[in-house]
PDB file of C-alpha atoms in Angstrom:
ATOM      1  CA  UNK A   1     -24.473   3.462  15.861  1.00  0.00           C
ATOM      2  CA  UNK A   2     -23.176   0.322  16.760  1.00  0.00           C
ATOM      3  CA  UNK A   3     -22.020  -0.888  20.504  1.00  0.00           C
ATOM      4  CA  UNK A   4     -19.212  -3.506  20.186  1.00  0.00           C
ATOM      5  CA  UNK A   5     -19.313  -5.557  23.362  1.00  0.00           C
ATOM      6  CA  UNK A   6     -17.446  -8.276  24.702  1.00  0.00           C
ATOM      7  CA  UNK A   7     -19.222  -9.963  27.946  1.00  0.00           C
ATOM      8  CA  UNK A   8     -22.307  -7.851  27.540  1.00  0.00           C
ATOM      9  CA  UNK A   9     -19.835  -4.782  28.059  1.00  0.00           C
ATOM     10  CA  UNK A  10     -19.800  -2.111  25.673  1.00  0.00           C
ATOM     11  CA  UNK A  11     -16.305  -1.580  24.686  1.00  0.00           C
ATOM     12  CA  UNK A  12     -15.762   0.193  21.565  1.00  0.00           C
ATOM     13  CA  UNK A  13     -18.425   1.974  19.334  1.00  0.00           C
ATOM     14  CA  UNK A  14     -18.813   2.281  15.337  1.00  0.00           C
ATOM     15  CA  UNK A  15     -20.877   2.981  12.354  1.00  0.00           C
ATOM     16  CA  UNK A  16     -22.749   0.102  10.151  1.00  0.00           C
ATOM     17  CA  UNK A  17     -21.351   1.168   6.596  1.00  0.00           C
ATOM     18  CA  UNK A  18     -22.903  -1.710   4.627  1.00  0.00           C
ATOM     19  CA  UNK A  19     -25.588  -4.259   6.002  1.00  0.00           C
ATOM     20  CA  UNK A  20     -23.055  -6.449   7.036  1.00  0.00           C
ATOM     21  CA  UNK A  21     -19.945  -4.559   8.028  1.00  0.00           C
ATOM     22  CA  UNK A  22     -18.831  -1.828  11.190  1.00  0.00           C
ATOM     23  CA  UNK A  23     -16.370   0.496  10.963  1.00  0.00           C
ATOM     24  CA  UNK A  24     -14.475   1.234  13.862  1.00  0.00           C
ATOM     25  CA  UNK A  25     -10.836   1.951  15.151  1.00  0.00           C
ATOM     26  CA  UNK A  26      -8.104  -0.657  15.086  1.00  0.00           C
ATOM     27  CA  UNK A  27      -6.951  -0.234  18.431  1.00  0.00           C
ATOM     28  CA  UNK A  28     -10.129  -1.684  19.278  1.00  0.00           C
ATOM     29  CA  UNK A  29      -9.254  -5.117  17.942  1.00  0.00           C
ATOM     30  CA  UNK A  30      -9.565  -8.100  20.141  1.00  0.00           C
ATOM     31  CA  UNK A  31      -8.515 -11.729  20.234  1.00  0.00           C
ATOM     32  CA  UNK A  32     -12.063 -12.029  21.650  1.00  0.00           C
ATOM     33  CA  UNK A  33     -15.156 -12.366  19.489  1.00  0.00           C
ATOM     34  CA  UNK A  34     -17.040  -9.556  19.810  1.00  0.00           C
ATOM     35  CA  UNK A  35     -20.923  -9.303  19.958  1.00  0.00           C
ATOM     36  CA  UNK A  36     -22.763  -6.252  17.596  1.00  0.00           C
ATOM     37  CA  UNK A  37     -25.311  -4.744  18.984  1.00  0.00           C
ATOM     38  CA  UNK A  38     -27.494  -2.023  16.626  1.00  0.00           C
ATOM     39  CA  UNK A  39     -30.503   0.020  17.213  1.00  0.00           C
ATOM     40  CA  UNK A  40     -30.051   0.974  20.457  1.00  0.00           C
ATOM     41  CA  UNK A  41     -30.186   4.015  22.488  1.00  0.00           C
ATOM     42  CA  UNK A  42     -29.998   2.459  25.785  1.00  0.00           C
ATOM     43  CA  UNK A  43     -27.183  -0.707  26.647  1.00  0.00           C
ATOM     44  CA  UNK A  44     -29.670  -2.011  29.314  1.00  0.00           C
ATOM     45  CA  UNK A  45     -33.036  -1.666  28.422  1.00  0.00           C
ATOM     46  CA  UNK A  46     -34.254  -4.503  26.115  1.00  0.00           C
ATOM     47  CA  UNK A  47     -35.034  -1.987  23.431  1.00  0.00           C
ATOM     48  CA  UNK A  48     -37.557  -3.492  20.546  1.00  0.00           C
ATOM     49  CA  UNK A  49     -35.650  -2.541  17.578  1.00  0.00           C
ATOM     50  CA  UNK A  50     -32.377  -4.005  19.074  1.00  0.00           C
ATOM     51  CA  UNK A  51     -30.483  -6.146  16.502  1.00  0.00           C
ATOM     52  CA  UNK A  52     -27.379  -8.521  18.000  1.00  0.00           C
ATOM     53  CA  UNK A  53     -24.933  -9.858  15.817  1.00  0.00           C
ATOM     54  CA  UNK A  54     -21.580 -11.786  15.430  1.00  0.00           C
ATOM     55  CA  UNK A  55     -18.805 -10.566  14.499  1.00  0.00           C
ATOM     56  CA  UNK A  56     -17.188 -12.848  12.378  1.00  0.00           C
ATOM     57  CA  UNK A  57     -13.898 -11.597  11.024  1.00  0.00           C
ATOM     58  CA  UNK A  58     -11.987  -8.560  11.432  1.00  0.00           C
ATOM     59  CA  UNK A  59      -9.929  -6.689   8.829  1.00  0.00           C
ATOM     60  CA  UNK A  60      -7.338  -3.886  11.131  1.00  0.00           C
ATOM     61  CA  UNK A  61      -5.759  -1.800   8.154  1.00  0.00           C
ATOM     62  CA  UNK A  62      -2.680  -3.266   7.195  1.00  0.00           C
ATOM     63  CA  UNK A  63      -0.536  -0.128   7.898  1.00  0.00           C
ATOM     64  CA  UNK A  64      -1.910   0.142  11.297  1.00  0.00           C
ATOM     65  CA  UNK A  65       1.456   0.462  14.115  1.00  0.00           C
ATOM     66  CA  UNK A  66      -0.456   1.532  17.042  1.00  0.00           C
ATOM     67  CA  UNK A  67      -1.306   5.091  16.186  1.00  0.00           C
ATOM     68  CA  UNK A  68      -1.733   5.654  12.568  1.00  0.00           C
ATOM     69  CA  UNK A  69      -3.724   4.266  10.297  1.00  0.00           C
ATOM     70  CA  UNK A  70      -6.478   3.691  13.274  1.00  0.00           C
ATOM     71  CA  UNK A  71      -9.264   2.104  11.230  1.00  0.00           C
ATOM     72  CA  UNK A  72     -11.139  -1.008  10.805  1.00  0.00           C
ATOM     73  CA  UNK A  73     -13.591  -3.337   9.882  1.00  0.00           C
ATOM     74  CA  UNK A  74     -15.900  -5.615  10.982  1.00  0.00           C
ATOM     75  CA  UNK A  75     -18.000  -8.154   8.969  1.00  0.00           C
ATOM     76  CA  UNK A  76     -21.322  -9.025  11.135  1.00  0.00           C
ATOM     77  CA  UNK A  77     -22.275 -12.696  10.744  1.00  0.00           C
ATOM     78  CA  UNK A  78     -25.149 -11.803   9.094  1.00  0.00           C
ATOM     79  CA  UNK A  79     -27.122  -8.893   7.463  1.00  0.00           C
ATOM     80  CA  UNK A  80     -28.279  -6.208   9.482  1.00  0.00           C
ATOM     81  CA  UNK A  81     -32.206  -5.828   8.466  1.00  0.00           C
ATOM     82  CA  UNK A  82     -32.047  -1.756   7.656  1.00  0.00           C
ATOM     83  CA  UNK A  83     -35.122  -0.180   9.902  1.00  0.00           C
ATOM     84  CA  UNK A  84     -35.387   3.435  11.100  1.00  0.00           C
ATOM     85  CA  UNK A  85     -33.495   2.456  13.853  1.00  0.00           C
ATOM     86  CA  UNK A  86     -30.815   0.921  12.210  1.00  0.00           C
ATOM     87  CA  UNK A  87     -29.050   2.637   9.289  1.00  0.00           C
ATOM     88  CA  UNK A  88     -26.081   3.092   7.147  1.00  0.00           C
ATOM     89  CA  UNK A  89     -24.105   5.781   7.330  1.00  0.00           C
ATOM     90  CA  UNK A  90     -21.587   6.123   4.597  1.00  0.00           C
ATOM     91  CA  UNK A  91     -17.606   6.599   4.780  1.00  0.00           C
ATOM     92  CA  UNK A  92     -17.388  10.013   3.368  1.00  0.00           C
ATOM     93  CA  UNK A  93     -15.577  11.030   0.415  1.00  0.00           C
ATOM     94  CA  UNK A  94     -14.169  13.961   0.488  1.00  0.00           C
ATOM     95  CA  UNK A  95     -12.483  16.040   3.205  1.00  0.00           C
ATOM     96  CA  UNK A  96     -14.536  17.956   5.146  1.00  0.00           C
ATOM     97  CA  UNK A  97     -14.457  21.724   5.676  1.00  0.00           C
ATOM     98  CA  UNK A  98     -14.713  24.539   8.240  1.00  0.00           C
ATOM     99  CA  UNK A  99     -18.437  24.631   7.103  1.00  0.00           C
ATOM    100  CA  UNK A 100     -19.368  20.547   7.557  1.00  0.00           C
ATOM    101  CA  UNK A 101     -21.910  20.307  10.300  1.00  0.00           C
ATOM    102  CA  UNK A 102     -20.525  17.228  12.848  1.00  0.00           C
ATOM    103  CA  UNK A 103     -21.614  14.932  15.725  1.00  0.00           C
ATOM    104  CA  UNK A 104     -19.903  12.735  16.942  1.00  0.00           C
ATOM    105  CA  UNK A 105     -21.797   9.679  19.196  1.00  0.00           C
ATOM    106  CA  UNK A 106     -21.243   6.928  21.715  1.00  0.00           C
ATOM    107  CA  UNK A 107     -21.470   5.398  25.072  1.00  0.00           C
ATOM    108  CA  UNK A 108     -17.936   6.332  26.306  1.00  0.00           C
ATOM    109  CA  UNK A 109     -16.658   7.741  29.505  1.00  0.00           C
ATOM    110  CA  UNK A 110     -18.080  11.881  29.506  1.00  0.00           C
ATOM    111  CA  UNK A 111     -16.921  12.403  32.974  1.00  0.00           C
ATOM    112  CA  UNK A 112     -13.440  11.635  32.542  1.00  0.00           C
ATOM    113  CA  UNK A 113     -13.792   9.030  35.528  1.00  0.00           C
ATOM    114  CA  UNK A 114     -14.298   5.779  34.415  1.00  0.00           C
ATOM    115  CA  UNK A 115     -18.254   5.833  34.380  1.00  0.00           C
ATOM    116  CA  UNK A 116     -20.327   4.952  31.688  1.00  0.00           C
ATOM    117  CA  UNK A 117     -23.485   5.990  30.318  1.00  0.00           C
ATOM    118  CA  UNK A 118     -26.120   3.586  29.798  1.00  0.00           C
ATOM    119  CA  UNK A 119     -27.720   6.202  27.194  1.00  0.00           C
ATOM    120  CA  UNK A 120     -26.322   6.947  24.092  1.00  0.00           C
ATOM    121  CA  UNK A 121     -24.994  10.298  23.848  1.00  0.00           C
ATOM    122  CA  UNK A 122     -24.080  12.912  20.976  1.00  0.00           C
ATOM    123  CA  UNK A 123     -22.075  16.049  20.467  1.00  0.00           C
ATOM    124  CA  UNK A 124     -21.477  18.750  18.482  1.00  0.00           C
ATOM    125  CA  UNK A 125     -17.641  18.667  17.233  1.00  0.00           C
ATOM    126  CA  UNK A 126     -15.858  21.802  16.016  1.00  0.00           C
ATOM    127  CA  UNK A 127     -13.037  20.909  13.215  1.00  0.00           C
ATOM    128  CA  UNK A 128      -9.668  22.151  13.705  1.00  0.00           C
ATOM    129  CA  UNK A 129      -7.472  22.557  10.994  1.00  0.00           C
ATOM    130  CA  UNK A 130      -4.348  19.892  11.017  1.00  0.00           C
ATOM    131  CA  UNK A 131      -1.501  22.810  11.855  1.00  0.00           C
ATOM    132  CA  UNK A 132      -4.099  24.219  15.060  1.00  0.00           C
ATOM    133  CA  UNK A 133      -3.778  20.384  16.083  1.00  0.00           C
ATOM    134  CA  UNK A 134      -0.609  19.541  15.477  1.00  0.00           C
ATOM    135  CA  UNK A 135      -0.096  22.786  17.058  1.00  0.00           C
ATOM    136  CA  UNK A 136      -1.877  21.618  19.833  1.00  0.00           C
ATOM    137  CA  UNK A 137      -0.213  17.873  20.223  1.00  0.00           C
ATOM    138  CA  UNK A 138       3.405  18.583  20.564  1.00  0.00           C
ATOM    139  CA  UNK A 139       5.253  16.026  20.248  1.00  0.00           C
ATOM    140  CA  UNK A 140       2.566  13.636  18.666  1.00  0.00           C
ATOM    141  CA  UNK A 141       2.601  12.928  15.193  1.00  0.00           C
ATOM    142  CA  UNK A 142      -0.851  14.528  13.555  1.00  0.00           C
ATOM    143  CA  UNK A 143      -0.667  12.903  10.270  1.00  0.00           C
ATOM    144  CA  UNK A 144      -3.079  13.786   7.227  1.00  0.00           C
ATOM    145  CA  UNK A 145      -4.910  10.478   8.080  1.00  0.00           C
ATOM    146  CA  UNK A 146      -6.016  10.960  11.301  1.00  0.00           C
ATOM    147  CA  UNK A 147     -15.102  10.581  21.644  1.00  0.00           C
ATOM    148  CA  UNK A 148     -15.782   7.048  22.088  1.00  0.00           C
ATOM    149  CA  UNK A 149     -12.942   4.843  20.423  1.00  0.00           C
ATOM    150  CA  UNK A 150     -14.113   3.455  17.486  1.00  0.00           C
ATOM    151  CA  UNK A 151     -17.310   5.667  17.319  1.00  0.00           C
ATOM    152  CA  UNK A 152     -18.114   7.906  14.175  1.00  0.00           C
ATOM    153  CA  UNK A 153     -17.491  11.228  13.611  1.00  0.00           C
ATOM    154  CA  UNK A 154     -20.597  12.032  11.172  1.00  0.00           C
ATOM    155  CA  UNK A 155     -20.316  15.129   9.390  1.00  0.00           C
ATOM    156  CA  UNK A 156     -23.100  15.979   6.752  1.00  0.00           C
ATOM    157  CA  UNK A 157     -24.775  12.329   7.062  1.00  0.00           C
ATOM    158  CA  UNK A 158     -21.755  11.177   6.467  1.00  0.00           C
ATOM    159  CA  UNK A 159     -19.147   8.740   8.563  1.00  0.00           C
ATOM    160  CA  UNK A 160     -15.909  11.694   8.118  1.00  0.00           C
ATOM    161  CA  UNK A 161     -13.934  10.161  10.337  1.00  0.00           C
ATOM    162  CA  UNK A 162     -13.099   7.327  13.085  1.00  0.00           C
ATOM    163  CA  UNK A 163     -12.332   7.749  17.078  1.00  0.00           C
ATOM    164  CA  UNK A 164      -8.955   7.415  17.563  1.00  0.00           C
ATOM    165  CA  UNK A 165      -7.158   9.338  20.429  1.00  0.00           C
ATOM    166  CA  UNK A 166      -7.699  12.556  22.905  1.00  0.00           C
ATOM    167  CA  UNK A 167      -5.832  13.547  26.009  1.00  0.00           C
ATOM    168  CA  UNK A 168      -6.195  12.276  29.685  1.00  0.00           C
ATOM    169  CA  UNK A 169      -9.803  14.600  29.226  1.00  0.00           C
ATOM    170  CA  UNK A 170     -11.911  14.126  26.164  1.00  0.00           C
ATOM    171  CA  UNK A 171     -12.650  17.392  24.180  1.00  0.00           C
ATOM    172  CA  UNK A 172      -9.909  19.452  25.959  1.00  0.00           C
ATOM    173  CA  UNK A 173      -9.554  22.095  23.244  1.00  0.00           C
ATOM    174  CA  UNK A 174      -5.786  21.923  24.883  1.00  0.00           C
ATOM    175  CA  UNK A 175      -5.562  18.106  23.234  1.00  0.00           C
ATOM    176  CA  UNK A 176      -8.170  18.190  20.683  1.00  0.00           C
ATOM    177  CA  UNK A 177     -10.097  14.709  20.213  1.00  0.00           C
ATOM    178  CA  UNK A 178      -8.040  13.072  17.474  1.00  0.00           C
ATOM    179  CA  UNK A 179     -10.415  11.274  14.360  1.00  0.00           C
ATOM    180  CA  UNK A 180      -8.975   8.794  11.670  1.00  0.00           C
ATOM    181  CA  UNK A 181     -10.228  10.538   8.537  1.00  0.00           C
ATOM    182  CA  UNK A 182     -12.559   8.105   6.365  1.00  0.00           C
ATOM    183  CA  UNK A 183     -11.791   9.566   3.306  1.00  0.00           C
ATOM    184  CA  UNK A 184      -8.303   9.528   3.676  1.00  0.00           C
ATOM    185  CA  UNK A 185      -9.114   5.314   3.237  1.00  0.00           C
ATOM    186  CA  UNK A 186     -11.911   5.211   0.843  1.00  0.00           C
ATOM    187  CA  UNK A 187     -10.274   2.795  -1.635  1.00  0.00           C
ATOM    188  CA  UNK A 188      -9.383   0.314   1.344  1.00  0.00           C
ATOM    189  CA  UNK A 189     -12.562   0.467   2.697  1.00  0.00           C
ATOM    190  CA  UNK A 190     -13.722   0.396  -0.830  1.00  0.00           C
ATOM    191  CA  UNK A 191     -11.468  -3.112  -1.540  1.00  0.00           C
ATOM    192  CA  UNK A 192     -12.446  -5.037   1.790  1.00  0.00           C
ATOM    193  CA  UNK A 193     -16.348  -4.712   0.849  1.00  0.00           C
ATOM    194  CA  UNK A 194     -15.592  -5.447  -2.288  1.00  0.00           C
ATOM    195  CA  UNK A 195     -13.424  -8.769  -1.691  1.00  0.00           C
ATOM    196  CA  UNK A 196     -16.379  -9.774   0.695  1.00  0.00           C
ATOM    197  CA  UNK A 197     -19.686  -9.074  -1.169  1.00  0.00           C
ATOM    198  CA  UNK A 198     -22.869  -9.664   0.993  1.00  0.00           C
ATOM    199  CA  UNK A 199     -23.964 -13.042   1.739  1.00  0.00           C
TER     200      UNK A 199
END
């Protein structure tokens, strides 16, 4: 898990996919430099297996208009040194099913009032089909691409999908949480890491 902060403020979340890259949600994009902070359970305590990082370019998917296409990511400055704290968690491949097991992670607001958690926190997500969402968004466009913004939704050990929207209250089953799916951008994701190999 990975705590994107700008002023020592934790601001978005995401998932360290490769030693050296985060993926998170576009929206979360910056003209600001963020820091990376990884293996960390707490955002004040000066944990020992805390790594801080750089980030040093960003890379919002081109398609991106402000709602679809939510994804991104974020080369570190450096290598993150992989410890049991700190590890990778794959963009999954395939679509997931009623059967995938998720979580999804972060340090965002769970009282819907502005306050947040110093600890990390987790939680068991139930998958909706697209039509019970779509179903459930009226008048918001659920495409076949789409917690804490930017945070992972991890389903199977794998990073399924991305943070992207909910409603004024996060997991109201009335506006289901809203997820970029991964998989949906696996040769993208696949292309960036390639164009950038690790230093």
């Amino acid at each position: 898990m990975a705590s994107l902060q700008l002023r020592g403020r934790h601001i978005c979340g995401g998932a360290l996919v490769r030693e050296d890259f985060v993926l998170t949600a576009a929206h979360c994009q910056t003209p600001r430099t963020y820091t990376v902070v990884l293996g960390v359970g707490s955002l004040t305590a000066n944990e020992p297996t805390k790594q801080e990082f750089t980030a040093n370019r960003s890379f919002p998917h081109p398609n991106y208009d402000g709602h679809a296409n939510d994804i991104m990511l974020i080369r570190l400055d450096r290598p993150a040194q992989l410890t049991a704290a700190v590890r990778l968690i794959p963009p999954k491949r395939r679509r997931m099913n009623a059967a995938s097991r998720c979580i999804t992670a972060g340090w965002g607001d769970v009282g819907d009032n502005g306050t947040l958690p110093i600890r990390l926190q987790e939680v068991n997500v139930t998958l909706l089909s697209r039509r019970a969402c779509r179903r459930r968004w009226t008048g918001v466009p659920i495409t076949r691409t789409m917690g804490d913004s930017g945070g992972p939704l991890v389903c199977d050990g794998e990073a399924a999908g991305v943070v992207s929207f909910s409603g004024r209250r996060c997991g109201d089953p009335q506006t289901p949480d809203v997820y970029t799916r991964t998989s949906s951008f696996r040769r993208w994701i696949g292309s960036v890491l390639r164009d950038n190999p690790v230093d």
